[in-house]
Coordinates of N, CA and C in Angstrom, one line a residue:
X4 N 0.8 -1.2 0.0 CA 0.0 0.0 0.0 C 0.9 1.3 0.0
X5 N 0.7 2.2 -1.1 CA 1.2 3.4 -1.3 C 0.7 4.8 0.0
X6 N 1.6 5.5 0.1 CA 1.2 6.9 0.9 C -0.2 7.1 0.9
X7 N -0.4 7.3 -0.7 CA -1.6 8.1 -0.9 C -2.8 7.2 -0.4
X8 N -2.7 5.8 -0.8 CA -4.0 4.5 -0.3 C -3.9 4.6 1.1
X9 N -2.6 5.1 2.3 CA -2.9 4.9 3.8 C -3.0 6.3 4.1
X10 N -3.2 7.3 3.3 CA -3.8 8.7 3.8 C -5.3 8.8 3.5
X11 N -5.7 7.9 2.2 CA -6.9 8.1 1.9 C -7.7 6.9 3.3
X12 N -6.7 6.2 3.4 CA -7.7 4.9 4.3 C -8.0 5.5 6.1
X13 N -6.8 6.6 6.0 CA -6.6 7.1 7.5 C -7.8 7.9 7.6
X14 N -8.2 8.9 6.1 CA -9.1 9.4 6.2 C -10.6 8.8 6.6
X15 N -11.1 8.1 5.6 CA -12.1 7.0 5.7 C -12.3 6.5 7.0
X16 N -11.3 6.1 7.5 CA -11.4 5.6 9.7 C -11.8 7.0 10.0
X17 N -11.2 8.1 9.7 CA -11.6 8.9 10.9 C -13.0 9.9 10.4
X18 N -13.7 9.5 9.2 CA -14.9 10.2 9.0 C -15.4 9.1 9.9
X19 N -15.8 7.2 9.9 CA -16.4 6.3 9.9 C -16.4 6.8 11.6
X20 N -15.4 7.1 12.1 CA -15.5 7.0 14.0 C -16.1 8.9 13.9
X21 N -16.1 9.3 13.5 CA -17.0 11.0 13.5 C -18.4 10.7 13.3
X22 N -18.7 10.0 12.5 CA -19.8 9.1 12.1 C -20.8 8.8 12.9
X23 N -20.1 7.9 14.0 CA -20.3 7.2 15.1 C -20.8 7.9 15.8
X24 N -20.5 8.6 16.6 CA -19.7 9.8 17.2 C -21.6 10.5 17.7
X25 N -22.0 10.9 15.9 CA -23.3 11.7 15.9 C -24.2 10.9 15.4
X26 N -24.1 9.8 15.4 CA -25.2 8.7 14.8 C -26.0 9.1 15.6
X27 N -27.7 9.3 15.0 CA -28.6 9.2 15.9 C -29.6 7.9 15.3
X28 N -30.0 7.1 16.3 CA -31.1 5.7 15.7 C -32.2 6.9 15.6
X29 N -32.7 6.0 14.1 CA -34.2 6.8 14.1 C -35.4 6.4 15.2
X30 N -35.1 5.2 15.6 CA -36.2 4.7 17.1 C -35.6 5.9 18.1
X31 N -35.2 6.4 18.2 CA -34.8 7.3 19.5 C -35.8 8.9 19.2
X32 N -36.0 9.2 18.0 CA -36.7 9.9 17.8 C -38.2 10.2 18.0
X33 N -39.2 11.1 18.3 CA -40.2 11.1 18.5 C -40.7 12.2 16.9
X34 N -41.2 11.9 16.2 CA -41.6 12.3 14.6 C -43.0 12.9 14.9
X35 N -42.9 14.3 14.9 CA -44.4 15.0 15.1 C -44.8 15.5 13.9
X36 N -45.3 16.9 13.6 CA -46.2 17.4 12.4 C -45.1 17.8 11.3
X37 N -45.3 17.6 10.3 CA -44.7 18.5 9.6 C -44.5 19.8 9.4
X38 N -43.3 20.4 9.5 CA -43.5 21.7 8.9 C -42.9 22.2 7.9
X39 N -42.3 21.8 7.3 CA -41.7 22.3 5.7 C -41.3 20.9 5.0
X40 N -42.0 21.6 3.7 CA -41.2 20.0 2.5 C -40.6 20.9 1.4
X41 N -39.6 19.6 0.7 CA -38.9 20.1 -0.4 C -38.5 18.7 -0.8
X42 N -37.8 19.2 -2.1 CA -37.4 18.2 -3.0 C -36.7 17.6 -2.7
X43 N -35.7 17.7 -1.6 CA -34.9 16.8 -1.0 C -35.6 16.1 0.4
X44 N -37.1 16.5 0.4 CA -37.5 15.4 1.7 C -38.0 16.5 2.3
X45 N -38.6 15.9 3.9 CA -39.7 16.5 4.6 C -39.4 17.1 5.9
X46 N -40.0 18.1 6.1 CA -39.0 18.2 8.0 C -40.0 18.4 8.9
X47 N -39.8 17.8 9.7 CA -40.7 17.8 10.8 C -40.5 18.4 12.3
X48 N -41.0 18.9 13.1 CA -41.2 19.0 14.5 C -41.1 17.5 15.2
X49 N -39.7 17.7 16.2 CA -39.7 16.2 16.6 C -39.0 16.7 18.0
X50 N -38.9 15.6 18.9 CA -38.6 15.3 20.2 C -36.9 15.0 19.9
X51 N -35.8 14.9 20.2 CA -34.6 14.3 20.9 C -34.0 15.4 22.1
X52 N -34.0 14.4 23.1 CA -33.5 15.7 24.2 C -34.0 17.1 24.4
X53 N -35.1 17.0 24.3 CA -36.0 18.3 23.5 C -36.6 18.6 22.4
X54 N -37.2 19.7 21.8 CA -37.7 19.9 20.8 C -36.8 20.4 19.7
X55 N -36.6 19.3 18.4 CA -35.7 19.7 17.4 C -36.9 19.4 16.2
X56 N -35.9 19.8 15.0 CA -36.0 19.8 14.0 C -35.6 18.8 13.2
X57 N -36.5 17.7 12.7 CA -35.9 16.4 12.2 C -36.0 16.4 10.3
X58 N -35.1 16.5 9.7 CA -35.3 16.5 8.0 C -34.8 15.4 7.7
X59 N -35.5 14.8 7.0 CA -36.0 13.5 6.6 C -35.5 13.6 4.7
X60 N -34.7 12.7 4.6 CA -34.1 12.8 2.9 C -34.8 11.5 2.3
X61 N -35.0 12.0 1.6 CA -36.0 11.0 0.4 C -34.8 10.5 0.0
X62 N -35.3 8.6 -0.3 CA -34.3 7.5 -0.3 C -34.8 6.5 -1.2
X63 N -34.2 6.3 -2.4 CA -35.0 5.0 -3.3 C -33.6 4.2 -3.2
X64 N -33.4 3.0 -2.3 CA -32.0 2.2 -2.4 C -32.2 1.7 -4.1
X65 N -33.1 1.6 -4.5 CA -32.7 1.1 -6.1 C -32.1 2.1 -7.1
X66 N -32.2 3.3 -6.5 CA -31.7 4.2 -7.4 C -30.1 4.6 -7.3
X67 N -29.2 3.9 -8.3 CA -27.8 3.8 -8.2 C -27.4 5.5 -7.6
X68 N -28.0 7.0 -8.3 CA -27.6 8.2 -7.8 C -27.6 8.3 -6.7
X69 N -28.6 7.6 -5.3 CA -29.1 7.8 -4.3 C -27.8 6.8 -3.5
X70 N -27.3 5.4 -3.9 CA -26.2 5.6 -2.8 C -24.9 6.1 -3.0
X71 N -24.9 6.8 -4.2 CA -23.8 8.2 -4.1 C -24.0 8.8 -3.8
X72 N -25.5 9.2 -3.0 CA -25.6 10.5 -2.6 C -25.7 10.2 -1.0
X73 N -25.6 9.0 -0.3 CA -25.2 9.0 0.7 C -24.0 8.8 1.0
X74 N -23.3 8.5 0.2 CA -21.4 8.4 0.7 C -21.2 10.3 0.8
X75 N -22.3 10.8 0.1 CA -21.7 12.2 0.3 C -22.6 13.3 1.2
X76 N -23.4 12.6 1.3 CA -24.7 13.1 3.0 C -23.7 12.8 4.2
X77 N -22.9 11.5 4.6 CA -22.0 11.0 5.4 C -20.9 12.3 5.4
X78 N -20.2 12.4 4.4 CA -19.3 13.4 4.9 C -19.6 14.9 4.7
X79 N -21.1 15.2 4.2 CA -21.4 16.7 4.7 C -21.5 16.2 6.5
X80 N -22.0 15.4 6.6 CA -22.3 15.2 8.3 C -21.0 15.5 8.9
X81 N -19.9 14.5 8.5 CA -18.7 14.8 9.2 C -18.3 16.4 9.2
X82 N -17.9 17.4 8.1 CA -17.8 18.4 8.4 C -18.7 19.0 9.3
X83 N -20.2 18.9 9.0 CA -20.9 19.6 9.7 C -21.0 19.6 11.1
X84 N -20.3 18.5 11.8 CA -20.4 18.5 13.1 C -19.3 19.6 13.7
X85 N -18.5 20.2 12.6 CA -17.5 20.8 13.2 C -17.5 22.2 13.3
X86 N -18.5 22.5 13.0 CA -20.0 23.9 12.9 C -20.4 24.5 14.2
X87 N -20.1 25.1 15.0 CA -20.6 25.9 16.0 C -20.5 27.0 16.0
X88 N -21.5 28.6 16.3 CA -21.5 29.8 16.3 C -23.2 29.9 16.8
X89 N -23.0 30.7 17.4 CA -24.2 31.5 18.1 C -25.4 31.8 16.7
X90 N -24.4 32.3 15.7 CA -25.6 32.8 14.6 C -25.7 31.5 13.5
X91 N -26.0 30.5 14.1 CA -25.9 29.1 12.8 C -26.7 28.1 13.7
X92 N -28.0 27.7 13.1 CA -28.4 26.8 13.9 C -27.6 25.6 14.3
X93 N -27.8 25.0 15.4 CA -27.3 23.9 15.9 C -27.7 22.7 15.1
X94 N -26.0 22.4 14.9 CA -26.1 20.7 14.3 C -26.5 19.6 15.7
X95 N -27.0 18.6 15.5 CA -27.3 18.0 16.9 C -27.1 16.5 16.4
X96 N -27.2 15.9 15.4 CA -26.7 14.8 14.7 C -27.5 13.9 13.3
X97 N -27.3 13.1 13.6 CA -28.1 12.7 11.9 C -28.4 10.9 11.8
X98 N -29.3 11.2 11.3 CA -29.6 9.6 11.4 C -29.0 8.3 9.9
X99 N -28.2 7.8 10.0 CA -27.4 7.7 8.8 C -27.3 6.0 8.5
X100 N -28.4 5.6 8.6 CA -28.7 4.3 8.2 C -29.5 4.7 7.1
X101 N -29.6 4.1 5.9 CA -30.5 4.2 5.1 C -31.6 2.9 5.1
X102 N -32.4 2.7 4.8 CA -32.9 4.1 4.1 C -33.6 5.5 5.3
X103 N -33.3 5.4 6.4 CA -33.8 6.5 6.8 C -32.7 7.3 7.5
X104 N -32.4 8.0 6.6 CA -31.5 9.0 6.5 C -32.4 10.5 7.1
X105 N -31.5 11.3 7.7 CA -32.0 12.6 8.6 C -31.1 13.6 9.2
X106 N -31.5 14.6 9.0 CA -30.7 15.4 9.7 C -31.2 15.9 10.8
X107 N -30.6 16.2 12.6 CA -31.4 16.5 13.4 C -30.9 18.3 14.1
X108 N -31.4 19.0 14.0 CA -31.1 20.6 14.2 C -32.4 21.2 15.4
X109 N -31.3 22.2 16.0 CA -32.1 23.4 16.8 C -33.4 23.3 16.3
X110 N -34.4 23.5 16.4 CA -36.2 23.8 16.0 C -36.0 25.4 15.9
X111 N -36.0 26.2 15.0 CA -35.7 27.3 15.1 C -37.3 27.7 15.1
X112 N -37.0 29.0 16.4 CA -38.5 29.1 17.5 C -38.7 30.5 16.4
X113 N -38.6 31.7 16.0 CA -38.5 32.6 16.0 C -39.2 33.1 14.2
X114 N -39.5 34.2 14.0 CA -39.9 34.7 12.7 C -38.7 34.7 11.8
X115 N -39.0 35.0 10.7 CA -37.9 35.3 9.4 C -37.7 36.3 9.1
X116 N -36.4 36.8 8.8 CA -36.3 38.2 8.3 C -36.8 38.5 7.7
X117 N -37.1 37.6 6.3 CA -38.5 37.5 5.2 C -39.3 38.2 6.0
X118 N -40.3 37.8 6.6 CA -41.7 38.3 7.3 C -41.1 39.5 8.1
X119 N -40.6 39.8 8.7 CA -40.8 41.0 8.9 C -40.1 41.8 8.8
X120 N -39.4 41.9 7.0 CA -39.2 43.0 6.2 C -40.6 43.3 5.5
X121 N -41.4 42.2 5.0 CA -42.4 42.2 4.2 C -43.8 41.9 4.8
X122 N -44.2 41.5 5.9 CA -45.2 41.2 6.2 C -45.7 41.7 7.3
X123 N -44.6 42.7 7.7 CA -45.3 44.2 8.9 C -45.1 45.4 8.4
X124 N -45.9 46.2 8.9 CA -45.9 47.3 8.6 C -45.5 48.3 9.2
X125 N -44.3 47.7 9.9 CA -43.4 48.6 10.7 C -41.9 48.7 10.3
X126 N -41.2 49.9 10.6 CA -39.9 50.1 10.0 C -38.9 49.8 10.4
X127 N -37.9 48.9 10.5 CA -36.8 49.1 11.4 C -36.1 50.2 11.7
X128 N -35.8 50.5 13.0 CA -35.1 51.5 13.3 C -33.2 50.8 13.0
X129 N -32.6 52.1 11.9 CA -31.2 51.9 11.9 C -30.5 50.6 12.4
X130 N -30.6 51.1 13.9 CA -29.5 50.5 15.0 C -29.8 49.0 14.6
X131 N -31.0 48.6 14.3 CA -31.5 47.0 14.5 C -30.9 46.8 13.3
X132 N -31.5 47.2 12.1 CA -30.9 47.0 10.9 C -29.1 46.6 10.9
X133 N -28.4 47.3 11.3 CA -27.0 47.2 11.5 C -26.8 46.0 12.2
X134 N -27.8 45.8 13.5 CA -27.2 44.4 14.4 C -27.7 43.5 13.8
X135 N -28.7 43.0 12.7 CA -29.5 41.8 11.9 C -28.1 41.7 11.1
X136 N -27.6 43.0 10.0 CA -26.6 42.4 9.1 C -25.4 42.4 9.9
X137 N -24.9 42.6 10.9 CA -23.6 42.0 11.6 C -23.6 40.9 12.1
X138 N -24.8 40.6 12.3 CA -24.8 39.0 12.9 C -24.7 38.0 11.3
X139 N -25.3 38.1 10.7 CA -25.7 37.7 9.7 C -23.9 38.1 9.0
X140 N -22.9 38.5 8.9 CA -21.6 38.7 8.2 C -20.7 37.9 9.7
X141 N -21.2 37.9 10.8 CA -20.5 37.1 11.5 C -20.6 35.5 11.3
X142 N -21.8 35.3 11.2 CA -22.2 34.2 11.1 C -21.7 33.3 9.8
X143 N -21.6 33.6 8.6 CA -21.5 33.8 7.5 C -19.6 33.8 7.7
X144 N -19.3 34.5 7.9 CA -17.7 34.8 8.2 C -17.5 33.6 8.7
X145 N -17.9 32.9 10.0 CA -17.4 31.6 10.7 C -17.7 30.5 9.5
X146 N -18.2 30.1 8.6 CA -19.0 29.1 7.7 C -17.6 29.5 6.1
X147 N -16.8 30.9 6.3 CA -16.6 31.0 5.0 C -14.6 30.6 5.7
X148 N -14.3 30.9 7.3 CA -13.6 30.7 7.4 C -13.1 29.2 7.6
X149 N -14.4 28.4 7.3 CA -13.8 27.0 7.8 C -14.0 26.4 6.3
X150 N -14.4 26.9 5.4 CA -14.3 26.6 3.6 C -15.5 26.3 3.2
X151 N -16.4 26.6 4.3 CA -17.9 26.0 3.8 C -18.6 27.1 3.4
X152 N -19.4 26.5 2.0 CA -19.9 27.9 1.3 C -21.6 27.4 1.8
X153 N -22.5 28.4 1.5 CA -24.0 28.3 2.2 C -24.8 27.9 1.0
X154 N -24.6 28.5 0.0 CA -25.4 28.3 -1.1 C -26.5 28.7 -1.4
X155 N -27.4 29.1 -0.1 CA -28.5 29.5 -0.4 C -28.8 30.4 0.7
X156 N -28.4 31.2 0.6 CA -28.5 32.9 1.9 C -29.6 33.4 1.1
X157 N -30.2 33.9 2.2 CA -31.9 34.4 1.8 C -32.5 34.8 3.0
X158 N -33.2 36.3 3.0 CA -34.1 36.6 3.8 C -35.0 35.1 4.9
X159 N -35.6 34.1 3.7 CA -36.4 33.4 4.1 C -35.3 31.9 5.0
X160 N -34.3 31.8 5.3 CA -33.3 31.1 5.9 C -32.8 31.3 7.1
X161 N -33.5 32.9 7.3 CA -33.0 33.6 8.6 C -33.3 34.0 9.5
X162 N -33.3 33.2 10.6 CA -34.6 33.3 11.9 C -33.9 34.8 13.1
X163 N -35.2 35.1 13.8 CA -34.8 35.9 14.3 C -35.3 35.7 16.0
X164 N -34.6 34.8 16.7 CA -34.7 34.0 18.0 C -34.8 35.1 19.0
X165 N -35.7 35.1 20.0 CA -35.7 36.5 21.0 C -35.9 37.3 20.1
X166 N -36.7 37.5 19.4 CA -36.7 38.9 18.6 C -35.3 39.8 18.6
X167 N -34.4 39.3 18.5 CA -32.4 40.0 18.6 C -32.1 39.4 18.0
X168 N -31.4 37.8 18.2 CA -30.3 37.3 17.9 C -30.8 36.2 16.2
X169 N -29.9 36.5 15.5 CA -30.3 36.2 14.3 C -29.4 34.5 14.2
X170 N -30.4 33.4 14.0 CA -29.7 32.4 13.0 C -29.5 31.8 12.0
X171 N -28.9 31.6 11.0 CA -28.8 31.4 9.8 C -29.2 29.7 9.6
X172 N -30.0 29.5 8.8 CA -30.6 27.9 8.3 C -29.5 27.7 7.4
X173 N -28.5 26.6 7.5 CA -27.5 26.3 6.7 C -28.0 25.1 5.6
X174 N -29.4 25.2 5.6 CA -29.8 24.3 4.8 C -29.5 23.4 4.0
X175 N -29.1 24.6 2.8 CA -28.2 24.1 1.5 C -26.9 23.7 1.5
X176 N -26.1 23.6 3.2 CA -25.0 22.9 3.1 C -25.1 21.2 3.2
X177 N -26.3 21.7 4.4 CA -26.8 20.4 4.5 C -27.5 19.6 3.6
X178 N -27.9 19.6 1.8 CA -28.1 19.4 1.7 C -27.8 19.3 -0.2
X179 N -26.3 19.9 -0.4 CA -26.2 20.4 -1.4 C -25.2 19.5 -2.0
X180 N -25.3 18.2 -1.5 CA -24.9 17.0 -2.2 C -25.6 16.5 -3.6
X181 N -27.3 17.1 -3.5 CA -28.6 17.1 -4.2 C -28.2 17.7 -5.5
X182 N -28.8 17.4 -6.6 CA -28.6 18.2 -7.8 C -29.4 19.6 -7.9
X183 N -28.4 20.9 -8.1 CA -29.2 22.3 -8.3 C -30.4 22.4 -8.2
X184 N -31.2 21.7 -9.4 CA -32.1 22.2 -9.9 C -33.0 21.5 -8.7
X185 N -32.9 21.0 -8.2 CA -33.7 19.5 -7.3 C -34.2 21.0 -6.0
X186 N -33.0 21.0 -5.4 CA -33.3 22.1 -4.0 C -33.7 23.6 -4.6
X187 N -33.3 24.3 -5.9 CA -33.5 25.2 -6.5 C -34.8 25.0 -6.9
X188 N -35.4 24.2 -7.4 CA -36.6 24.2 -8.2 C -36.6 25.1 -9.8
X189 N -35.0 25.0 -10.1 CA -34.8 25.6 -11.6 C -34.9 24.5 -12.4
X190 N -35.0 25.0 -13.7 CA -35.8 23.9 -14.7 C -35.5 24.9 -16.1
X191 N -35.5 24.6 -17.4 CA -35.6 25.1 -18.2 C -36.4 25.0 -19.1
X192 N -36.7 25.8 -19.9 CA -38.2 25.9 -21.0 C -37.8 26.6 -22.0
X193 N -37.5 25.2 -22.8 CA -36.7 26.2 -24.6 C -35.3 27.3 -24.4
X194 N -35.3 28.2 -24.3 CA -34.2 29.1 -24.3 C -34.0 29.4 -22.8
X195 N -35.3 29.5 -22.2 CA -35.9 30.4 -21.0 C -34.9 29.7 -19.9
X196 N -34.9 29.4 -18.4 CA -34.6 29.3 -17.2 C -35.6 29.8 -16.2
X197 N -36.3 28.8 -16.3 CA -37.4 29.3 -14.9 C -37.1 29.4 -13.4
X198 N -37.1 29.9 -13.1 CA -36.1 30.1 -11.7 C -36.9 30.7 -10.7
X199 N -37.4 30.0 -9.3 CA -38.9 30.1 -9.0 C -38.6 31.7 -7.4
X200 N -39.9 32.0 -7.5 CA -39.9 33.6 -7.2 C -39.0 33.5 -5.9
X201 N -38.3 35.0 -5.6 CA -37.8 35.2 -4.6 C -36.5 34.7 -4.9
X202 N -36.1 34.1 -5.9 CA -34.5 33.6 -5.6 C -33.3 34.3 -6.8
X203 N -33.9 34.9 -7.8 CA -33.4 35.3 -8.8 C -32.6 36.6 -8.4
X204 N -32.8 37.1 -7.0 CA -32.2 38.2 -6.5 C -30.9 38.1 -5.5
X205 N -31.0 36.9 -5.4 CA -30.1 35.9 -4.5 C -29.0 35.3 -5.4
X206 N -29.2 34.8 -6.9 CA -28.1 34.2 -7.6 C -27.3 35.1 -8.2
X207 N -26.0 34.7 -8.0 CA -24.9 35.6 -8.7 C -24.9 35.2 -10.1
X208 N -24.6 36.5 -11.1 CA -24.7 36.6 -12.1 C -23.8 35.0 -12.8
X209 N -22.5 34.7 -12.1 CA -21.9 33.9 -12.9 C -22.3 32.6 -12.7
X210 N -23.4 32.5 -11.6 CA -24.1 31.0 -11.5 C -25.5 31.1 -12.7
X211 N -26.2 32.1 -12.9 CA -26.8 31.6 -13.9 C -26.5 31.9 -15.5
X212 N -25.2 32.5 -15.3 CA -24.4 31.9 -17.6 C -24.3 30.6 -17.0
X213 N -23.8 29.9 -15.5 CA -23.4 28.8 -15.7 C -24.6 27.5 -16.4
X214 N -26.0 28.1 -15.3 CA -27.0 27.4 -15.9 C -27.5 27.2 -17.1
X215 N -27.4 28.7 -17.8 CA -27.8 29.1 -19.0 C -27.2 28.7 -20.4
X216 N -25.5 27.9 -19.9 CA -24.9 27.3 -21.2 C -24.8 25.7 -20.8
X217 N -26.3 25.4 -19.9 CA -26.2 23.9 -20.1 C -25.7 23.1 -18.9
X218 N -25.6 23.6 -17.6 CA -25.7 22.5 -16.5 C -26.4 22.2 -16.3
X219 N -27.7 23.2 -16.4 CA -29.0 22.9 -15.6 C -29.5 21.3 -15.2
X220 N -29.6 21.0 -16.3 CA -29.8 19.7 -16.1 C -28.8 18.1 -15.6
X221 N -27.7 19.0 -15.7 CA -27.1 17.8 -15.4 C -25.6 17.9 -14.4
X222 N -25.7 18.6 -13.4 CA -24.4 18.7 -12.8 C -25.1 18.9 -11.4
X223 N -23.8 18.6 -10.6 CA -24.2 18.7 -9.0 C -24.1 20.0 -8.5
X224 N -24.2 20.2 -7.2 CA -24.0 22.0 -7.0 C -22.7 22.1 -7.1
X225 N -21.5 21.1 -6.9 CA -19.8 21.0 -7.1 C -19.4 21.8 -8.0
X226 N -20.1 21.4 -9.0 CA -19.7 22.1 -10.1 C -20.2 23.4 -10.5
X227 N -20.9 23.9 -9.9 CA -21.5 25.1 -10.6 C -20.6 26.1 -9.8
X228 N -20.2 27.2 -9.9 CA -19.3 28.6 -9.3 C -20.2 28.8 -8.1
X229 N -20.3 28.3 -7.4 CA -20.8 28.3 -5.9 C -19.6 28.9 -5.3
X230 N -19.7 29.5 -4.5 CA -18.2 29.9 -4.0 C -18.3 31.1 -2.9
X231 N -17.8 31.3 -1.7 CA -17.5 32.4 -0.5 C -18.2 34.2 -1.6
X232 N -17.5 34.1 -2.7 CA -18.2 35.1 -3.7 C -19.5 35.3 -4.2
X233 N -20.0 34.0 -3.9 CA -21.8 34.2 -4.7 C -22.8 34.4 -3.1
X234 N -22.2 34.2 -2.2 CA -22.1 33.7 -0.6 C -22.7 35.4 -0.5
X235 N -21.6 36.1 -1.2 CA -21.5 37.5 -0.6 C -22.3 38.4 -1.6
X236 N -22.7 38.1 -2.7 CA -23.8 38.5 -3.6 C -24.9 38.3 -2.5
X237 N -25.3 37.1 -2.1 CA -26.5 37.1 -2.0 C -26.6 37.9 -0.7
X238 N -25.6 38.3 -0.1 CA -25.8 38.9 1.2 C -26.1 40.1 1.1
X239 N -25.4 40.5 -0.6 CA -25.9 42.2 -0.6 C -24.8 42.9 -0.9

């Protein structure tokens, strides 16, 4: 065995024992109402040690893409457990047997910056505005210093806990093993790119030439110019 096969095997042990580490059995869980679905699966209101947030990944074991796309759910897990900051919800572990594969997170209690930039009719004063986007550049800053990009920063991702402290839904890290168009809900029509409302203000210009000359359909998020740079478009 060469350097490179006992560096890659050293690696492989030490994701497999990180693994371990945050395995949660899905019997240990208590599975309440749903509250949000998407293309990558369903999330629910659930019990572990409290009230969390359980997301549930759609799993066809016959479908050869789907256990590639757990060798690569496993090591978002590994990185992700290495995620802590006040403005990022809490990772809490993951359930990594398939087919019932899961991610388990903070229950984020609080409104969205979405709703109430747009769904009150009250103004923010300055001072708050400044402390929403400094939390939100701190938080964001800890995620770009450890090389992880977000992918999908958005008003509608950003809870606002105590009515102060802002946390960011890292969603699309967790979940951006998935093909673009799948979590994006982009799609093409003849020349067009349908690109569904509220997000077209969020993509950096150079992610959609990228869609527009032909990933759309066929590439992972890897590949598309995702990057700490489209991170900071969408921030503004």
């Amino acid at each position: 065995m060469d350097s490179q096969d006992e560096s890659s095997l050293m690696r492989t042990n030490s994701i497999s024992v990180t693994l371990k580490e945050w395995d949660i059995p899905m019997e240990n869980l208590f599975i309440g109402e749903i509250i949000g679905r998407g293309t990558f699966g369903t999330v629910y209101r659930g019990k572990w040690h409290g009230e969390v947030a359980i997301k549930r990944i759609d799993f066809d074991p016959e479908d050869v893409d789907d256990s590639i796309r757990v060798e690569a759910f496993k090591r978002e897990v590994a990185l992700l457990h290495k995620t802590r900051h006040e403005n990022l919800v809490l990772f809490m572990g993951a359930c990594m047997k398939a087919p019932d594969l899961a991610i388990v997170t903070q229950l984020s209690r609080g409104e969205t910056l979405y709703h109430l930039i747009h769904d009150r009719d009250n103004i923010m004063p300055i001072n708050r505005t400044i402390s929403i986007a400094s939390q939100i550049a701190k938080g964001m800053g800890y995620l770009h210093a450890k090389g992880i990009v977000h992918r999908d920063l958005k008003t509608r991702n950003l809870f606002l806990e105590d009515n102060s402290r802002v946390v960011i839904e890292n969603k699309s890290h967790l979940y951006g093993y998935f093909f673009f168009t799948e979590w994006g809900g982009i799609s093409r029509w003849g020349n067009y790119l349908n690109v569904p409302p509220f997000w077209l203000c969020y993509i950096a210009p150079e992610i959609i030439h990228a869609l527009n000359i032909g990933y759309v359909l066929a590439t992972t998020t890897n590949e598309l110019p995702l990057t700490t740079s489209s991170d900071v478009f969408a921030f503004g």
